[in-house]
């Protein structure tokens, strides 16, 4: 492999991994605090992308930058509503109930999206500042990909700082171990849970906005990304941000290199890898065994 | 008969102790009525129904029968074992593909492939279960989902073998079954036999252990029960009947395609179980009827079938976790107990 194709593949790997990481990090953050797997997490990603297409259609020029700020916030509000109206009532029930409820939400959100935006494939143009390529070591590097990677890195650093450098992060980590003690020490536990869920939704929405100029925005992208995020979770381990990062990178590598070397088998490689991880560590590389 | 040597009465009394602590669970009843009269009456009703309804409804009924087996088999894991599998579509799809690919590649006889299908599915369920059951709860659900995706990807990408996304369409059904009423009666017979066999499994000491594991895994482990093997056997038995349901699907659909293996397909039998009542044996079957007829009626009037389905599921999960049969049986029992008490105090 010459230096040009190494760079091209590396950019491909990091772009895939970056997008996946933002979705998987939200999923894993929510699992860490609320101990539930949100199947509707993929819906938040899809709505982020759809909101972005609608907004940028109405606001030419600066539309993308506005969308980048507004749409994830809108999705976060959706998330907060879901937590308050549905999930909050189910925490004390068995995990099956939460799985089914979020699966139901996935179906509901999918049909609403179909009603609102139709079956057609939508897309948005990247802003002029981020379009185009530049030459580097014999490879044409798309500027937009660097932007995606940059956002993912910012999210990763931000999450790390939040969780390990702030008091809020400490509370979020404590909420799952001992909500009663935390509540008696004056923390508003329900607010933290809603906040974490909204933050998870925000990350999924952000990822949706960021991929909208790169990928087709269409029905079915919710189920597609959630399966990918689950595989990241299975490989990396739920509840671990590091696991989400490693899992996303692994999938990025396998998907990108698989597509180069054996396109027809690429999609099955990931699952083979996942089964291997499961056989060795059923709770993922960085996860903790469930009691 | 149930227990191979163990006196049947022992099983029933043990059943009662375990289940009295959990009212939503399957419960024992007056055994003679439950074991003989219910299946006979229901089967007779279904036979009569087949001769009364028109040809369109007959096709829907055939669909329902396959779904009844699919849902009941899924509920072996869900209701009995407390295992949420988003991977039962793998075995459903493999059942359908066994018939389709046997015809396509090797010109095997329909009857051979039809009865081979559940065996193939059960064989595939062994390695899948060996890996997936090492994971617990949510990880188990995620692993089964991922296996479903693997199967889906394989079916879609191995074009030479499976004809890819197009699926396999063909005249699979032998002339003996092309007549709608005969096809229906055949499917009905298969359904009744499957349900009786699965009923036997849930009423056996094995079924009791499975429910006990669901209730208190640690205690069963402490008692020396090998939880892993019990769950694996349940997984394989469920896979067997899911495969049979897939083969039944081929009879009326004359096709097999990758979506059958997709994890979202695993959602429908779970829905049916939830609607009808996961804690009861016949709940999923009732759920299958409501689901399929509800679907057929609804899609005529509204385009948003998934929206309605999701809404109904959400409401049931939130406010009515016992489902239809679950709450019906609950009501009856509390009333019965009350009247018994009253009767006792009068004397």
Short mmCIF file of C-alpha atoms in Angstrom, two decimals, chain A:
data_model
loop_
_atom_site.label_atom_id
_atom_site.label_comp_id
_atom_site.label_asym_id
_atom_site.label_seq_id
_atom_site.Cartn_x
_atom_site.Cartn_y
_atom_site.Cartn_z
CA UNK A 1 0.00 0.00 0.00
CA UNK A 2 1.47 3.38 -0.96
CA UNK A 3 1.37 6.37 1.36
CA UNK A 4 -1.57 7.91 -0.50
CA UNK A 5 -3.89 4.95 0.01
CA UNK A 6 -2.72 4.55 3.61
CA UNK A 7 -3.82 8.14 4.28
CA UNK A 8 -7.09 7.64 2.42
CA UNK A 9 -7.88 4.48 4.40
CA UNK A 10 -6.88 6.10 7.66
CA UNK A 11 -9.25 9.02 7.02
CA UNK A 12 -11.98 6.52 6.12
CA UNK A 13 -11.41 4.55 9.32
CA UNK A 14 -11.43 7.64 11.53
CA UNK A 15 -14.52 9.10 9.87
CA UNK A 16 -16.53 5.89 10.33
CA UNK A 17 -15.23 5.48 13.86
CA UNK A 18 -15.92 9.13 14.74
CA UNK A 19 -19.57 9.00 13.65
CA UNK A 20 -20.12 5.68 15.38
CA UNK A 21 -18.39 6.86 18.52
CA UNK A 22 -20.75 9.81 18.97
CA UNK A 23 -23.78 7.51 18.72
CA UNK A 24 -22.29 4.71 20.82
CA UNK A 25 -20.99 7.10 23.49
CA UNK A 26 -24.52 8.43 24.04
CA UNK A 27 -25.88 4.90 24.23
CA UNK A 28 -23.23 3.82 26.69
CA UNK A 29 -23.55 6.99 28.80
CA UNK A 30 -27.26 6.35 29.18
CA UNK A 31 -26.64 2.70 30.04
CA UNK A 32 -24.04 3.73 32.60
CA UNK A 33 -26.42 6.00 34.49
CA UNK A 34 -29.87 4.53 33.82
CA UNK A 35 -29.00 0.84 33.28
CA UNK A 36 -31.21 0.67 30.23
CA UNK A 37 -30.50 0.02 26.60
CA UNK A 38 -32.30 2.53 24.46
CA UNK A 39 -33.23 0.89 21.16
CA UNK A 40 -34.76 4.22 20.08
CA UNK A 41 -31.30 5.82 20.29
CA UNK A 42 -31.01 5.33 16.53
CA UNK A 43 -34.18 7.43 16.11
CA UNK A 44 -32.43 10.39 17.76
CA UNK A 45 -29.62 10.05 15.23
CA UNK A 46 -32.09 9.92 12.35
CA UNK A 47 -34.06 12.91 13.64
CA UNK A 48 -30.83 14.90 13.99
CA UNK A 49 -30.14 14.27 10.32
CA UNK A 50 -33.73 14.99 9.20
CA UNK A 51 -33.95 18.18 11.26
CA UNK A 52 -30.70 19.30 9.62
CA UNK A 53 -32.03 18.70 6.08
CA UNK A 54 -35.18 20.68 6.84
CA UNK A 55 -33.40 23.55 8.53
CA UNK A 56 -30.66 23.93 5.93
CA UNK A 57 -33.30 23.88 3.20
CA UNK A 58 -34.90 26.92 4.78
CA UNK A 59 -31.72 28.76 5.68
CA UNK A 60 -29.44 28.88 2.69
CA UNK A 61 -25.77 29.62 3.31
CA UNK A 62 -25.35 29.59 7.07
CA UNK A 63 -27.97 26.84 7.37
CA UNK A 64 -25.54 24.09 8.27
CA UNK A 65 -23.90 25.99 11.12
CA UNK A 66 -27.25 26.90 12.60
CA UNK A 67 -28.36 23.28 12.22
CA UNK A 68 -25.22 22.07 13.94
CA UNK A 69 -26.25 23.96 17.07
CA UNK A 70 -30.04 23.91 16.92
CA UNK A 71 -30.80 20.36 15.76
CA UNK A 72 -28.90 18.47 18.49
CA UNK A 73 -30.64 20.67 21.05
CA UNK A 74 -34.02 19.88 19.50
CA UNK A 75 -33.20 16.17 19.69
CA UNK A 76 -32.11 16.61 23.32
CA UNK A 77 -35.56 18.06 24.08
CA UNK A 78 -37.11 15.00 22.40
CA UNK A 79 -34.92 12.83 24.60
CA UNK A 80 -35.92 14.66 27.76
CA UNK A 81 -39.60 14.25 26.88
CA UNK A 82 -39.14 10.53 26.25
CA UNK A 83 -37.43 10.11 29.60
CA UNK A 84 -40.04 12.07 31.54
CA UNK A 85 -43.12 10.68 29.79
CA UNK A 86 -42.11 7.04 29.36
CA UNK A 87 -38.85 5.73 30.74
CA UNK A 88 -39.04 7.33 34.17
CA UNK A 89 -42.08 5.18 34.88
CA UNK A 90 -40.25 1.98 33.98
CA UNK A 91 -36.97 2.12 35.94
CA UNK A 92 -38.21 -0.16 38.66
CA UNK A 93 -39.52 -2.74 36.21
CA UNK A 94 -37.47 -5.54 34.67
CA UNK A 95 -35.14 -4.80 31.77
CA UNK A 96 -37.46 -6.55 29.33
CA UNK A 97 -40.02 -3.79 29.85
CA UNK A 98 -37.51 -1.08 28.99
CA UNK A 99 -36.27 -2.94 25.93
CA UNK A 100 -39.81 -3.33 24.64
CA UNK A 101 -40.78 0.25 25.42
CA UNK A 102 -37.79 1.69 23.58
CA UNK A 103 -38.37 -0.74 20.71
CA UNK A 104 -41.94 0.56 20.55
CA UNK A 105 -40.58 4.10 20.49
CA UNK A 106 -38.28 3.20 17.59
CA UNK A 107 -41.30 2.05 15.57
CA UNK A 108 -43.34 5.12 16.49
CA UNK A 109 -40.54 7.56 15.65
CA UNK A 110 -39.85 5.74 12.37
CA UNK A 111 -43.45 6.13 11.20
CA UNK A 112 -43.64 9.76 12.30
CA UNK A 113 -40.45 10.48 10.34
CA UNK A 114 -41.95 8.73 7.33
CA UNK A 115 -45.05 10.89 7.65
CA UNK A 116 -43.02 14.10 8.02
CA UNK A 117 -40.27 13.59 5.47
CA UNK A 118 -41.47 10.82 3.16
CA UNK A 119 -39.55 7.95 1.62
CA UNK A 120 -37.29 10.05 -0.60
CA UNK A 121 -33.59 10.18 0.00
CA UNK A 122 -32.54 13.59 1.26
CA UNK A 123 -29.17 15.21 1.47
CA UNK A 124 -27.60 18.52 2.35
CA UNK A 125 -24.57 20.25 0.99
CA UNK A 126 -21.62 20.81 3.28
CA UNK A 127 -20.92 24.49 3.91
CA UNK A 128 -18.43 26.02 1.50
CA UNK A 129 -15.77 26.34 4.20
CA UNK A 130 -15.79 22.57 4.67
CA UNK A 131 -16.14 21.36 1.09
CA UNK A 132 -13.34 20.42 -1.24
CA UNK A 133 -10.13 18.49 -0.83
CA UNK A 134 -6.50 19.19 -0.21
CA UNK A 135 -3.49 17.18 -1.24
CA UNK A 136 -1.46 15.49 1.45
CA UNK A 137 1.27 12.89 0.89
CA UNK A 138 -0.20 11.84 -2.41
CA UNK A 139 -3.82 11.57 -1.17
CA UNK A 140 -6.79 13.83 -1.75
CA UNK A 141 -8.09 14.49 1.75
CA UNK A 142 -11.72 15.66 1.93
CA UNK A 143 -11.93 18.58 4.37
CA UNK A 144 -15.36 17.49 5.56
CA UNK A 145 -13.98 14.19 6.85
CA UNK A 146 -11.44 16.08 8.94
CA UNK A 147 -14.33 18.12 10.35
CA UNK A 148 -16.19 14.92 11.32
CA UNK A 149 -13.09 13.53 13.01
CA UNK A 150 -12.53 16.85 14.78
CA UNK A 151 -16.08 16.94 16.17
CA UNK A 152 -15.73 13.35 17.38
CA UNK A 153 -12.46 14.14 19.13
CA UNK A 154 -14.04 17.20 20.77
CA UNK A 155 -16.96 15.05 21.97
CA UNK A 156 -14.57 12.44 23.34
CA UNK A 157 -12.46 14.97 25.20
CA UNK A 158 -15.54 16.81 26.44
CA UNK A 159 -17.13 13.60 27.76
CA UNK A 160 -13.90 12.57 29.43
CA UNK A 161 -13.59 15.98 31.11
CA UNK A 162 -17.24 15.93 32.17
CA UNK A 163 -17.10 12.47 33.68
CA UNK A 164 -13.74 12.58 35.41
CA UNK A 165 -13.06 16.27 36.05
CA UNK A 166 -16.39 17.70 37.26
CA UNK A 167 -18.61 17.22 40.23
CA UNK A 168 -21.53 16.59 37.89
CA UNK A 169 -19.61 13.72 36.34
CA UNK A 170 -19.00 12.30 39.78
CA UNK A 171 -22.73 12.49 40.50
CA UNK A 172 -23.59 10.81 37.22
CA UNK A 173 -21.25 7.94 38.04
CA UNK A 174 -22.65 7.71 41.56
CA UNK A 175 -26.28 7.68 40.47
CA UNK A 176 -26.25 4.08 39.36
CA UNK A 177 -24.48 2.75 42.44
CA UNK A 178 -26.47 4.48 45.12
CA UNK A 179 -29.30 6.78 44.09
CA UNK A 180 -30.72 6.92 47.64
CA UNK A 181 -27.53 8.18 49.25
CA UNK A 182 -27.02 10.64 46.41
CA UNK A 183 -30.57 11.95 46.83
CA UNK A 184 -30.15 12.34 50.58
CA UNK A 185 -26.99 14.35 50.00
CA UNK A 186 -29.10 16.94 48.22
CA UNK A 187 -28.74 15.89 44.59
CA UNK A 188 -31.80 16.01 42.38
CA UNK A 189 -31.51 12.45 41.07
CA UNK A 190 -34.46 12.50 38.64
CA UNK A 191 -33.05 15.68 37.08
CA UNK A 192 -29.67 14.02 36.61
CA UNK A 193 -31.27 11.01 34.95
CA UNK A 194 -33.29 13.22 32.60
CA UNK A 195 -30.18 15.27 31.90
CA UNK A 196 -28.04 12.24 31.09
CA UNK A 197 -30.71 10.85 28.80
CA UNK A 198 -31.04 14.20 27.04
CA UNK A 199 -27.26 14.42 26.68
CA UNK A 200 -27.18 10.94 25.15
CA UNK A 201 -29.91 12.00 22.69
CA UNK A 202 -27.99 15.20 21.94
CA UNK A 203 -24.88 13.23 21.00
CA UNK A 204 -26.90 10.97 18.70
CA UNK A 205 -28.57 14.04 17.17
CA UNK A 206 -25.21 15.75 16.71
CA UNK A 207 -23.87 12.69 14.95
CA UNK A 208 -26.93 12.73 12.69
CA UNK A 209 -26.35 16.37 11.74
CA UNK A 210 -22.67 15.76 11.11
CA UNK A 211 -23.23 12.80 8.78
CA UNK A 212 -26.09 14.47 6.86
CA UNK A 213 -23.80 16.11 4.27
CA UNK A 214 -21.97 12.80 3.76
CA UNK A 215 -24.60 10.14 3.68
CA UNK A 216 -28.08 9.74 2.31
CA UNK A 217 -30.70 10.74 4.85
CA UNK A 218 -33.50 8.20 4.50
CA UNK A 219 -35.86 5.85 6.32
CA UNK A 220 -34.12 2.86 7.84
CA UNK A 221 -31.01 4.75 8.91
CA UNK A 222 -32.28 4.55 12.50
CA UNK A 223 -32.27 0.74 12.61
CA UNK A 224 -29.02 0.59 10.70
CA UNK A 225 -27.08 2.82 13.10
CA UNK A 226 -28.55 1.21 16.20
CA UNK A 227 -27.32 -2.20 15.11
CA UNK A 228 -23.86 -0.72 14.49
CA UNK A 229 -23.92 1.02 17.88
CA UNK A 230 -24.98 -2.22 19.58
CA UNK A 231 -22.08 -4.01 17.98
CA UNK A 232 -19.74 -1.30 19.25
CA UNK A 233 -21.32 -1.82 22.67
CA UNK A 234 -20.93 -5.59 22.50
CA UNK A 235 -17.29 -5.30 21.47
CA UNK A 236 -16.31 -2.36 23.68
CA UNK A 237 -18.56 -3.09 26.63
CA UNK A 238 -21.57 -1.09 27.78
CA UNK A 239 -21.11 1.77 30.18
CA UNK A 240 -17.53 2.44 29.17
CA UNK A 241 -16.68 5.54 27.12
CA UNK A 242 -13.24 4.09 26.39
CA UNK A 243 -14.97 0.91 25.25
CA UNK A 244 -17.16 2.95 22.89
CA UNK A 245 -14.04 4.60 21.43
CA UNK A 246 -12.15 1.33 21.01
CA UNK A 247 -15.22 -0.49 19.65
CA UNK A 248 -15.84 2.29 17.12
CA UNK A 249 -12.23 2.22 15.98
CA UNK A 250 -12.31 -1.55 15.60
CA UNK A 251 -15.44 -1.37 13.46
CA UNK A 252 -13.93 1.50 11.48
CA UNK A 253 -10.84 -0.59 10.72
CA UNK A 254 -12.73 -3.76 9.84
CA UNK A 255 -15.32 -1.96 7.72
CA UNK A 256 -12.85 0.22 5.81
CA UNK A 257 -10.20 -2.40 5.17
CA UNK A 258 -12.80 -5.08 4.56
CA UNK A 259 -14.38 -2.91 1.87
CA UNK A 260 -10.97 -2.52 0.21
CA UNK A 261 -9.88 -6.14 0.32
CA UNK A 262 -13.02 -8.29 0.10
CA UNK A 263 -16.07 -6.11 -0.50
CA UNK A 264 -18.54 -9.00 -0.59
CA UNK A 265 -17.49 -10.32 2.84
CA UNK A 266 -16.87 -6.96 4.55
CA UNK A 267 -20.26 -6.81 6.25
CA UNK A 268 -19.88 -10.26 7.77
CA UNK A 269 -16.36 -9.65 9.15
CA UNK A 270 -17.70 -7.33 11.82
CA UNK A 271 -20.11 -9.93 13.09
CA UNK A 272 -17.46 -12.62 13.07
CA UNK A 273 -15.28 -10.34 15.17
CA UNK A 274 -18.16 -9.60 17.50
CA UNK A 275 -18.83 -13.31 18.02
CA UNK A 276 -15.16 -13.82 18.81
CA UNK A 277 -15.25 -11.08 21.45
CA UNK A 278 -18.49 -12.45 22.89
CA UNK A 279 -17.04 -15.93 23.14
CA UNK A 280 -14.07 -14.62 25.12
CA UNK A 281 -15.59 -11.74 27.10
CA UNK A 282 -19.43 -11.83 27.00
CA UNK A 283 -19.60 -8.38 28.60
CA UNK A 284 -17.28 -6.72 26.07
CA UNK A 285 -13.66 -5.66 26.25
CA UNK A 286 -14.10 -2.76 28.68
CA UNK A 287 -17.50 -3.59 30.18
CA UNK A 288 -18.30 -5.03 33.54
CA UNK A 289 -19.97 -8.39 33.94
CA UNK A 290 -23.63 -7.99 34.80
CA UNK A 291 -24.61 -9.46 38.08
#
